[in-house]
Coordinates of C-alpha atoms and ligand atoms in Angstrom, one line a residue:
X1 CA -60.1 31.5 98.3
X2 CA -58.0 34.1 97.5
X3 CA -56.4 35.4 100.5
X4 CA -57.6 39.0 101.5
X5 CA -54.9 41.8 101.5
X6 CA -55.2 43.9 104.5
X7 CA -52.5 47.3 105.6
X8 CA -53.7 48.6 108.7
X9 CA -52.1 52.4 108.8
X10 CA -51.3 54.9 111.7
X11 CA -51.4 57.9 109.8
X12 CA -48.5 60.7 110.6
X13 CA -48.9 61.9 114.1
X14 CA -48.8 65.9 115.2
X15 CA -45.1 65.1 115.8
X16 CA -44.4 64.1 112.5
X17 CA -46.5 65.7 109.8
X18 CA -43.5 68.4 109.3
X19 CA -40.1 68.1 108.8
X20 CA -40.0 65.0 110.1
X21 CA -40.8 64.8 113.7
X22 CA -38.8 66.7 116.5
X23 CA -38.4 63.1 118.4
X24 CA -35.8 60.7 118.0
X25 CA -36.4 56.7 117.8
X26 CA -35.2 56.4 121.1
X27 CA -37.8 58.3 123.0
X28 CA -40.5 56.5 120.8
X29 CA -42.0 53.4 122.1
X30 CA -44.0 50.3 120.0
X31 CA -47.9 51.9 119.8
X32 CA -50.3 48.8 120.5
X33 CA -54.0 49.8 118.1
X34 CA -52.3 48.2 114.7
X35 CA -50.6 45.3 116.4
X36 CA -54.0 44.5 118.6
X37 CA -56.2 45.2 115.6
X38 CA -53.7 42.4 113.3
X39 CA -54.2 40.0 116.2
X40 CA -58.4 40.5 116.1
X41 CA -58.3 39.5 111.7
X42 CA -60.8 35.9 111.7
X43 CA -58.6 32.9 111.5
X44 CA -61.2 31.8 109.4
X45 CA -60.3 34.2 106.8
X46 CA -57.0 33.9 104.5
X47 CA -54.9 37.0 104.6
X48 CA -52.1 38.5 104.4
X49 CA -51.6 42.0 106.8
X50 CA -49.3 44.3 107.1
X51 CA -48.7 47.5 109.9
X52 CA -47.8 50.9 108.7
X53 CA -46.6 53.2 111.0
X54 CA -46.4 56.7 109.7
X55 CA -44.0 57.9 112.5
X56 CA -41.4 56.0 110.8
X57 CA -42.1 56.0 107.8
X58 CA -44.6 57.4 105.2
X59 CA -47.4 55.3 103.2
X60 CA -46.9 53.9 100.1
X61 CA -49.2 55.3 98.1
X62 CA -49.4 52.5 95.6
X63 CA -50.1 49.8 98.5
X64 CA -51.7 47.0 96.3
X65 CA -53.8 45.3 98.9
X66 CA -57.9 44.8 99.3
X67 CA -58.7 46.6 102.7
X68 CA -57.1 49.7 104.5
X69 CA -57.8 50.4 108.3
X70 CA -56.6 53.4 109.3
X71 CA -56.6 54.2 113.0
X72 CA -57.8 58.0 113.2
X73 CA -56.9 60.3 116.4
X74 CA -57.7 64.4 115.7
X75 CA -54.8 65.3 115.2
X76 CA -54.5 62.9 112.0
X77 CA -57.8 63.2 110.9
X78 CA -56.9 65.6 108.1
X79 CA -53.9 63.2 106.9
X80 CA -56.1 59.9 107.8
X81 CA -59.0 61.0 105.1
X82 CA -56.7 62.7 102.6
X83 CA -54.8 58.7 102.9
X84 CA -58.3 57.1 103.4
X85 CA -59.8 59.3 100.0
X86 CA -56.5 58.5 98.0
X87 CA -56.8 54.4 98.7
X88 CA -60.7 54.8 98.1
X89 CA -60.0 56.6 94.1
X90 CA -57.9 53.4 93.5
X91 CA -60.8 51.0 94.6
X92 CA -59.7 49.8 97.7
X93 CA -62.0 49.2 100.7
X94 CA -61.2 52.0 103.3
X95 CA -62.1 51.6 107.1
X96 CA -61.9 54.1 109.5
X97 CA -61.7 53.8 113.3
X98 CA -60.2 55.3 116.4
X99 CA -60.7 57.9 118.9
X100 CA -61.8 60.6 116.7
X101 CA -63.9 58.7 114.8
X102 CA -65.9 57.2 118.1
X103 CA -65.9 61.4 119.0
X104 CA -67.6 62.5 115.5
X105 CA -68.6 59.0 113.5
X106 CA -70.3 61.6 111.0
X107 CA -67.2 63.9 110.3
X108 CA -65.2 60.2 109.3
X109 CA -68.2 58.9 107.5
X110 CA -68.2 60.5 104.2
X111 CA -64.2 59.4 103.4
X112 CA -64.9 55.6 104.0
X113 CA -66.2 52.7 102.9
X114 CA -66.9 51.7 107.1
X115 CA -66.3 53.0 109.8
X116 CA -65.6 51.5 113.5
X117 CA -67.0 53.4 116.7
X118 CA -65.8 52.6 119.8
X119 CA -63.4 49.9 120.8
X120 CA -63.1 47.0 117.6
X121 CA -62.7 43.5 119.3
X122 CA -65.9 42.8 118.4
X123 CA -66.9 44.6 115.3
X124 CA -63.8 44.6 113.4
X125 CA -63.7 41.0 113.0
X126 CA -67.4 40.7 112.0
X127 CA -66.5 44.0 109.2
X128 CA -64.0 41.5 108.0
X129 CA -66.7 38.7 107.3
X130 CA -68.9 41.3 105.8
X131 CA -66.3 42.6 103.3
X132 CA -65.8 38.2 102.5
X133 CA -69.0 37.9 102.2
X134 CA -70.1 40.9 100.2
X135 CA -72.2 42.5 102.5
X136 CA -70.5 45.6 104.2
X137 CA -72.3 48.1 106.6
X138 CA -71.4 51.9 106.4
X139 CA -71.4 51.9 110.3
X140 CA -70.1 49.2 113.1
X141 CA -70.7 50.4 116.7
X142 CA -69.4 48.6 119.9
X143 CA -72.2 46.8 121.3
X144 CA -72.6 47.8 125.4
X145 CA -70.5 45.1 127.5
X146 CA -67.6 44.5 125.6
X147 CA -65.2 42.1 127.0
X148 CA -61.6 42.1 127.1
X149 CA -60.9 38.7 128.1
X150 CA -59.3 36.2 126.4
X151 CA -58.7 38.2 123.5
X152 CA -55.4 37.3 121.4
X153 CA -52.3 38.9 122.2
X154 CA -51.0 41.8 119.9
X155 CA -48.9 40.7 116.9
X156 CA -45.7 42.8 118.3
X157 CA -43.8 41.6 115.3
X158 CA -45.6 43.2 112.7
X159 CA -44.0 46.8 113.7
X160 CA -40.2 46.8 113.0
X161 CA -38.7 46.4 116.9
X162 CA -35.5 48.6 115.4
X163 CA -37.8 52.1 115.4
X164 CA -39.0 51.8 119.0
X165 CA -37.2 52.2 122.1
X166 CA -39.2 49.0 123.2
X167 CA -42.1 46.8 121.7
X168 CA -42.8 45.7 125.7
X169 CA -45.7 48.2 125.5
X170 CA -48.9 46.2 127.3
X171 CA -52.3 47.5 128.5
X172 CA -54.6 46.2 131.8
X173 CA -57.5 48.8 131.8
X174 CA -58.9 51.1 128.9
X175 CA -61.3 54.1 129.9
X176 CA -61.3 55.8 133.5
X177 CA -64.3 56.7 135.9
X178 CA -63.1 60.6 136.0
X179 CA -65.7 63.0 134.3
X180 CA -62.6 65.9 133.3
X181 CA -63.8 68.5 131.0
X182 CA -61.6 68.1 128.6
X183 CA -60.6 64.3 128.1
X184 CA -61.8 62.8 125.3
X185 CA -62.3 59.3 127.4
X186 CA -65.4 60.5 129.3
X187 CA -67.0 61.4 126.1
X188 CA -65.7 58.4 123.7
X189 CA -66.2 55.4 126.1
X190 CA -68.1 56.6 129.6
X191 CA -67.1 55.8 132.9
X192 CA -66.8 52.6 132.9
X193 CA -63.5 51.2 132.6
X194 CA -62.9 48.1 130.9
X195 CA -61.1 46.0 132.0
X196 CA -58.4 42.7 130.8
X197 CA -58.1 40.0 133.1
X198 CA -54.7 40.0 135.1
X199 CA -54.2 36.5 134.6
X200 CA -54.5 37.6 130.8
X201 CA -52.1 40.5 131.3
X202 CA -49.4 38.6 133.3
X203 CA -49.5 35.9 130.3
X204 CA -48.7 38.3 127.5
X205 CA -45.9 39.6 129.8
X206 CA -44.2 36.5 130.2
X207 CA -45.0 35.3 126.8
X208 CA -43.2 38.4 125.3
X209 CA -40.6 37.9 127.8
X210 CA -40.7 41.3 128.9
X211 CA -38.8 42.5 131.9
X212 CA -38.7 46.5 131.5
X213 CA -42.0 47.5 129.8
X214 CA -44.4 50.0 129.7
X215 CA -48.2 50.2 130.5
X216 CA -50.0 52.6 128.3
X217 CA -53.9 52.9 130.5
X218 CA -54.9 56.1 130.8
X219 CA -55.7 55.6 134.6
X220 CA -54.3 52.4 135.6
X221 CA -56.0 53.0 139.4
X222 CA -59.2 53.6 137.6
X223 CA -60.8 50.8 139.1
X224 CA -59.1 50.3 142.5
X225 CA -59.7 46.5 143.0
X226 CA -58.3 45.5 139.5
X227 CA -55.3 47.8 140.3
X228 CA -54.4 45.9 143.4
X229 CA -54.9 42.9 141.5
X230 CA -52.8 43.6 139.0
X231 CA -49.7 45.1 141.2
X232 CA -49.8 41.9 143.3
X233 CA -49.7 39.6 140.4
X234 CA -46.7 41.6 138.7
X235 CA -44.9 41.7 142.1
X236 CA -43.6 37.9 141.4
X237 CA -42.5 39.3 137.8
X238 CA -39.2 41.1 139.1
X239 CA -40.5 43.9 136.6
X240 CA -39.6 47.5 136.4
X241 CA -42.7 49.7 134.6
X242 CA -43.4 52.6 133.6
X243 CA -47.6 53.9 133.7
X244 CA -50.1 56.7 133.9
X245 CA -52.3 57.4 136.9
X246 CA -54.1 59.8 138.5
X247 CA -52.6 61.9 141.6
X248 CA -55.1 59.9 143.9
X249 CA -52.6 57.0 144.2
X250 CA -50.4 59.1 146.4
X251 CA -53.6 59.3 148.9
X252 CA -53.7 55.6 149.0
X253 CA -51.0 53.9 151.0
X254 CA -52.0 50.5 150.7
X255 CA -52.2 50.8 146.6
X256 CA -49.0 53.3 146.5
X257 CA -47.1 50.3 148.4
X258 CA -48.3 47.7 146.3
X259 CA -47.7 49.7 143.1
X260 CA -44.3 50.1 144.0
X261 CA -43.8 46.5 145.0
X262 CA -45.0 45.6 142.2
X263 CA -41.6 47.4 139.9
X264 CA -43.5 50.8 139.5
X265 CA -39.9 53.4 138.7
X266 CA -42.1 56.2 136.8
X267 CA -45.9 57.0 136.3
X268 CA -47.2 60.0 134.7
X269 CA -50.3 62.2 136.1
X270 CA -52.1 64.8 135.3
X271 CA -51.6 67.8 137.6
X272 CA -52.9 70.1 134.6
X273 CA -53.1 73.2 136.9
X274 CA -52.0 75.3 139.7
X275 CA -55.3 76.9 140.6
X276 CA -57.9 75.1 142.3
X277 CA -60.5 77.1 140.7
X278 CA -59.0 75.7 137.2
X279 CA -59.2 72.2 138.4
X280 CA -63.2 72.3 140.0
X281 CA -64.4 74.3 136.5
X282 CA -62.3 71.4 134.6
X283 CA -64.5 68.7 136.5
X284 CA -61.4 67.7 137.9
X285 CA -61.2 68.6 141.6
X286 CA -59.8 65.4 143.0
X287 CA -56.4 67.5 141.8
X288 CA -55.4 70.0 144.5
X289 CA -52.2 72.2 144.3
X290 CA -51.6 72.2 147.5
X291 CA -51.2 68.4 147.6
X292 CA -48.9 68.4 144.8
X293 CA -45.8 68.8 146.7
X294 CA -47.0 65.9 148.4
X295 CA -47.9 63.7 145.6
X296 CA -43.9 64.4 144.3
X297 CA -42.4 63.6 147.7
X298 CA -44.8 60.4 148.3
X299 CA -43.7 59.2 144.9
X300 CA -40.1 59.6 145.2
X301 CA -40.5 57.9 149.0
X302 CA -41.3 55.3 147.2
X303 CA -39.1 55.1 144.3
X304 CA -41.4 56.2 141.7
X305 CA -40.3 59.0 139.3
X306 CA -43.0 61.6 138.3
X307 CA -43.5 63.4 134.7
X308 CA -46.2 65.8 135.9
X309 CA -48.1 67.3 133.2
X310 CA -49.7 70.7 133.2
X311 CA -52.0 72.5 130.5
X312 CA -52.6 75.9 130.2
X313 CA -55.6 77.9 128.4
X314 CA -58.1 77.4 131.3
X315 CA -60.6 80.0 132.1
X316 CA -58.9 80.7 135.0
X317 CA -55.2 81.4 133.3
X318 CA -53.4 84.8 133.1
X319 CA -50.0 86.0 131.6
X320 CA -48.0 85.1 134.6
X321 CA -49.3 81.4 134.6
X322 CA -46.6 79.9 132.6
X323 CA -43.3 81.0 134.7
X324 CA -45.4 80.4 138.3
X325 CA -46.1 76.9 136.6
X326 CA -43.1 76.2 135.8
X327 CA -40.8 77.3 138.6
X328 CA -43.3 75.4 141.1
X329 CA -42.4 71.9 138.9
X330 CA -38.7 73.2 139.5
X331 CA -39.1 73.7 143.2
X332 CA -41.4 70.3 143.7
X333 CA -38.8 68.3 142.0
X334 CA -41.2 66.8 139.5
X335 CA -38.7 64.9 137.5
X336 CA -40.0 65.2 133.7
X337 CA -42.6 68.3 133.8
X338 CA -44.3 68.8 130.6
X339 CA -46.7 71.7 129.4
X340 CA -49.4 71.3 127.1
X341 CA -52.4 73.7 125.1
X342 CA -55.8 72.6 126.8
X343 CA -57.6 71.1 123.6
X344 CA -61.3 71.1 122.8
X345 CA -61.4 67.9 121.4
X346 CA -64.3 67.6 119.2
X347 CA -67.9 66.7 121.2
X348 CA -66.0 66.7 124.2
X349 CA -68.2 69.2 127.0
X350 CA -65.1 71.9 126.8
X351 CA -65.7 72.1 123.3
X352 CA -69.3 72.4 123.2
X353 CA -68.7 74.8 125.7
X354 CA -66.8 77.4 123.9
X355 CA -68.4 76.2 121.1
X356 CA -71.6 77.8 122.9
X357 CA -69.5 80.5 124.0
X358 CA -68.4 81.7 120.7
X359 CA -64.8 81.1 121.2
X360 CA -64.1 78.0 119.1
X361 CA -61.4 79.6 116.5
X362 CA -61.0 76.7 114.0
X363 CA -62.1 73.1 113.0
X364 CA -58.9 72.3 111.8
X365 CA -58.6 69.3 113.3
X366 CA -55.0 69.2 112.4
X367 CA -54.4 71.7 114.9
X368 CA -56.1 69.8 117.9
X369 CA -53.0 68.2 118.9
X370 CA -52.1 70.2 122.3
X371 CA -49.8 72.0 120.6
X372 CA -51.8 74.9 118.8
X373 CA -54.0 77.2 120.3
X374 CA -57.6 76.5 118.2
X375 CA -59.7 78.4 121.0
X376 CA -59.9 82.3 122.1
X377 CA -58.8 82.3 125.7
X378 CA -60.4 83.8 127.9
X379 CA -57.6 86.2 129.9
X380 CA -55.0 86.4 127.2
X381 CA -54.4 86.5 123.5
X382 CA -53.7 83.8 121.2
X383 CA -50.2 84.5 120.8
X384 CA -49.4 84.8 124.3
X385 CA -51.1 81.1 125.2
X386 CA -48.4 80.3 122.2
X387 CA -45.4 82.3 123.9
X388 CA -46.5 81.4 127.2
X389 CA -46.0 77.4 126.8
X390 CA -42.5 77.8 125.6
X391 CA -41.2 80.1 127.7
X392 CA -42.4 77.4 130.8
X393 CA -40.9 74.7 129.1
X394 CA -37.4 76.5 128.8
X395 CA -37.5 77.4 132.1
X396 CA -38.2 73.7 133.3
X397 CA -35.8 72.4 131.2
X398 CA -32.6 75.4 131.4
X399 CA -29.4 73.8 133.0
X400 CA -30.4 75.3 136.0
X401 CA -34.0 74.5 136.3
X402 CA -32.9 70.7 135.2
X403 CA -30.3 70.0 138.1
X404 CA -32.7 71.6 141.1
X405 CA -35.2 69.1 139.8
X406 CA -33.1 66.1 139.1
X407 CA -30.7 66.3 142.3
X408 CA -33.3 63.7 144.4
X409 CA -35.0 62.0 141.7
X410 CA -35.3 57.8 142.5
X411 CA -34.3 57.4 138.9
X412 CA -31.0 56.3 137.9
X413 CA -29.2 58.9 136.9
X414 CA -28.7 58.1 133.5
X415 CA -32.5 57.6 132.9
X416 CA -32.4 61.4 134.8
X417 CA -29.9 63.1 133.1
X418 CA -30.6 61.2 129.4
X419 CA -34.8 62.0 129.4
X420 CA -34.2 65.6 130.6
X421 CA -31.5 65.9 127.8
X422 CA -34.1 64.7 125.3
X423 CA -36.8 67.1 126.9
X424 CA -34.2 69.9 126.8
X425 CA -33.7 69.7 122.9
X426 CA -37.5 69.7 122.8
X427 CA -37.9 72.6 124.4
X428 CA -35.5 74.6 122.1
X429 CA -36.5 73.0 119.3
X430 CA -40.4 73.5 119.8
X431 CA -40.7 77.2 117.6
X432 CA -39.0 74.6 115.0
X433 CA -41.1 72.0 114.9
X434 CA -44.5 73.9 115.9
X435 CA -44.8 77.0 113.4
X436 CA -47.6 77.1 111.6
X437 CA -45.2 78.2 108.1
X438 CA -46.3 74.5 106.7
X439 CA -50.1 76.1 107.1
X440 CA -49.9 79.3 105.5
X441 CA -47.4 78.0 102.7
X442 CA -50.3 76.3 101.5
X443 CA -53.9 77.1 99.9
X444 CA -55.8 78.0 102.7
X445 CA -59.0 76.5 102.8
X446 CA -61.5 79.4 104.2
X447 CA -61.9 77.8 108.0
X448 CA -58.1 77.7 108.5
X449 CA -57.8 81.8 108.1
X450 CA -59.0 82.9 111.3
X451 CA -56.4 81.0 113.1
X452 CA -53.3 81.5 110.6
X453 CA -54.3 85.6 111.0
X454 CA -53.3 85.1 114.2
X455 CA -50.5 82.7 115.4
X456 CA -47.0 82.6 113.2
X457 CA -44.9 81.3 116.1
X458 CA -46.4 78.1 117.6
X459 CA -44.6 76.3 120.4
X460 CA -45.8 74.2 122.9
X461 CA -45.7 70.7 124.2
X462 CA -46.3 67.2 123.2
X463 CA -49.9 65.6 123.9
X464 CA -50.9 66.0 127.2
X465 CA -52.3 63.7 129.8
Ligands
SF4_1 S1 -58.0 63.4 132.2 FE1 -57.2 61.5 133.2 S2 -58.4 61.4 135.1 FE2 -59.6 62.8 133.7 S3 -61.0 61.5 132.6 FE3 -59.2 61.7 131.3 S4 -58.0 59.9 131.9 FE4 -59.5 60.2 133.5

């Protein structure tokens, strides 16, 4: 049997569809969907794969192989079906999966051959017997109950190690219980987390050798028991790790401890806003701001640095949100702030909100990355949600704002000084990278005007919590 050809893509991310991407290799890390989706191919079936990264480099597009997979979040959804239409013209089977996808299986569904919603450990390796056999399905939906145990480990080596900060890049958890307005997770996979075994976790650690790595869950305290679990497995590890969780950690002790045992030196949270009313509307008012400073000073007690992440655009947001934003994250000594556009992901309950509301401005999903402004707000103009975000990120990151932040941080000083250097270009860089001049330089295409009328200068931050 002929072996099957299979190049599983990530398509160009908001960071690098223009000019090139405003980050350098050495803030990137190894992303895990391509690497976990290569380990799931049948060993039953003869192939040959390949992983395609489009943050380091662009797609061939005269990839001679059988089967395409591209990975789809909203933000690439315009480049992931103009890539997906391309391979399709040349008679290649296209499949299409990923968060956007398991949002809106019907906007994906006309530029592919299959598409994948929800998680693939399960359906992905049955497409691939279909396409052997002949009998392909247009559609392949996780059944309820999906396991993550004893699945294989991710095929690291397929992504070149030399683009990537690190490949140590490991998962326990995927999903989170939290109902937040504007989170795609809630919407995509409930509130259920799933959840890998440790023992299955702590094998792929010390199989890949890993000493520094980073967790990528969304909420790795979403389920509390597994949590504990996990941190008291890792403790014997001698590890130091980097994760995201929610602000609730610092409210438990016991799991704070552990966590920090366990070689915890950063996590990132969601603190999205400084009014409470904000937080409540978002569905997210296990956040308070007046525990904030308390959250910071918990972590750092306990050695654990804190990039604390803010959006602005809620309902509740006027003109003077962005400097009061940012000056508290100078005085609370959160060591990496960062400042994103709230985003009405599609089908998410903020965007059929404002959708109801009459305030959705596009559906051009290339601008859904938390970095343009696709929504009418509801105290202040376009333009100034746009101004706003970058004038908070240059105050976070001036010299000044930098060193009253960084002076107590539990990070070594040159993780301190070298991430808040990288976060400093950023900020001046962002009117760069985040114009809209690669929009209205080309045919527009009817939905796009109402938003390209109105925003010329875009700057704002990287993808939020
Ligand atoms: S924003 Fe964070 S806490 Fe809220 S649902 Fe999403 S992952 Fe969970």
């Amino acid at each position: 049997m002929t072996p099957l050809r299979i190049a599983l893509i990530s398509p160009k991310g908001p960071l690098y569809r223009h000019r090139g991407g405003i980050w350098r290799k050495s803030l990137r890390y190894q992303p895990l969907t391509l690497t976990t989706l290569a380990a799931l191919i049948p060993a039953d079936i003869p192939h040959t794969v390949q992983c395609i990264d489009e943050g380091i480099a662009d797609v061939p597009l005269d990839l001679d192989v059988d089967v395409v997979g591209l990975t789809v979040i909203t933000g690439t959804a315009v480049r992931a079906y103009a890539l997906a239409d391309h391979f399709r013209a040349r008679g290649i089977t296209v499949v299409l999966g990923g968060p956007h996808v398991t949002l809106i299986p019907d906007d994906a569904q006309p530029h592919a051959d299959a598409i994948v919603v929800g998680y693939a450990e399960d359906t992905w390796p049955q497409l691939l017997h279909d396409i052997v056999a002949g009998t392909l399905q247009r559609r392949y939906t996780m059944a309820p109950g999906l396991s993550l145990a004893d699945r294989p480990f991710p095929r690291r080596d397929l992504l070149p190690g030399r683009h990537f900060i690190t490949n140590n890049v490991f998962e326990a958890t995927r999903g989170c219980v939290h109902p937040c307005e504007f989170c795609v997770v809630p919407t995509a996979w409930g509130r259920k987390p799933f959840l890998k075994p440790v023992a299955d976790v702590v094998a792929d650690i010390r199989r890949h050798g890993a000493k520094k790595l980073i967790f990528i869950d969304l909420n790795l305290i979403a389920d509390r028991e597994h949590a504990k679990t996990l941190f008291t497995a890792l403790i014997p590890l001698k590890l130091n790790w980097y994760g995201l969780a929610t602000v609730l950690l610092a409210d438990d002790l016991e799991l704070l401890e552990l966590c920090a045992r366990s070689g915890c030196r950063g996590l990132l949270m969601g603190l999205e806003s400084m009014s409470a009313a904000n937080l409540k509307g978002s569905r997210k008012g296990f956040n308070s701001p007046d525990n904030f400073v308390r959250v910071v000073e918990r972590l750092h007690a306990h050695g654990i640095a804190l990039q604390g992440c803010f959006v602005f655009g809620l309902d509740e947001d006027t003109p003077d949100v962005f400097l009061k934003t940012a000056e508290f994250a100078v005085q609370a000594k959160i060591d990496l702030p960062r400042f994103a556009v709230v985003t009405p992901f599609p089908n998410t309950p903020l965007h059929k909100r404002l959708e109801a509301e009459g305030r959705i401005l596009t559906r051009n999903w290339e601008l859904y990355d938390a970095q343009h402004v696709v929504f009418q707000p509801k105290h202040m103009s376009v333009e100034e949600l746009q101004r706003g975000i970058e004038s908070a990120w240059k105050h976070a990151y001036s010299l000044n704002g930098i060193w009253r932040r960084i002076r107590q941080s539990p990070a070594p000083w040159p993780v301190r000084i070298g991430t808040n250097l990288g976060y400093r270009f950023y900020a001046n860089n962002l009117s760069r990278f985040y114009n809209c001049d690669w929009i209205i330089g080309r045919a527009p295409s009817g939905q796009d005007m109402g938003y390209v009328e109105t925003s010329t200068d875009a700057a704002t931050a990287e993808v939020g919590s």
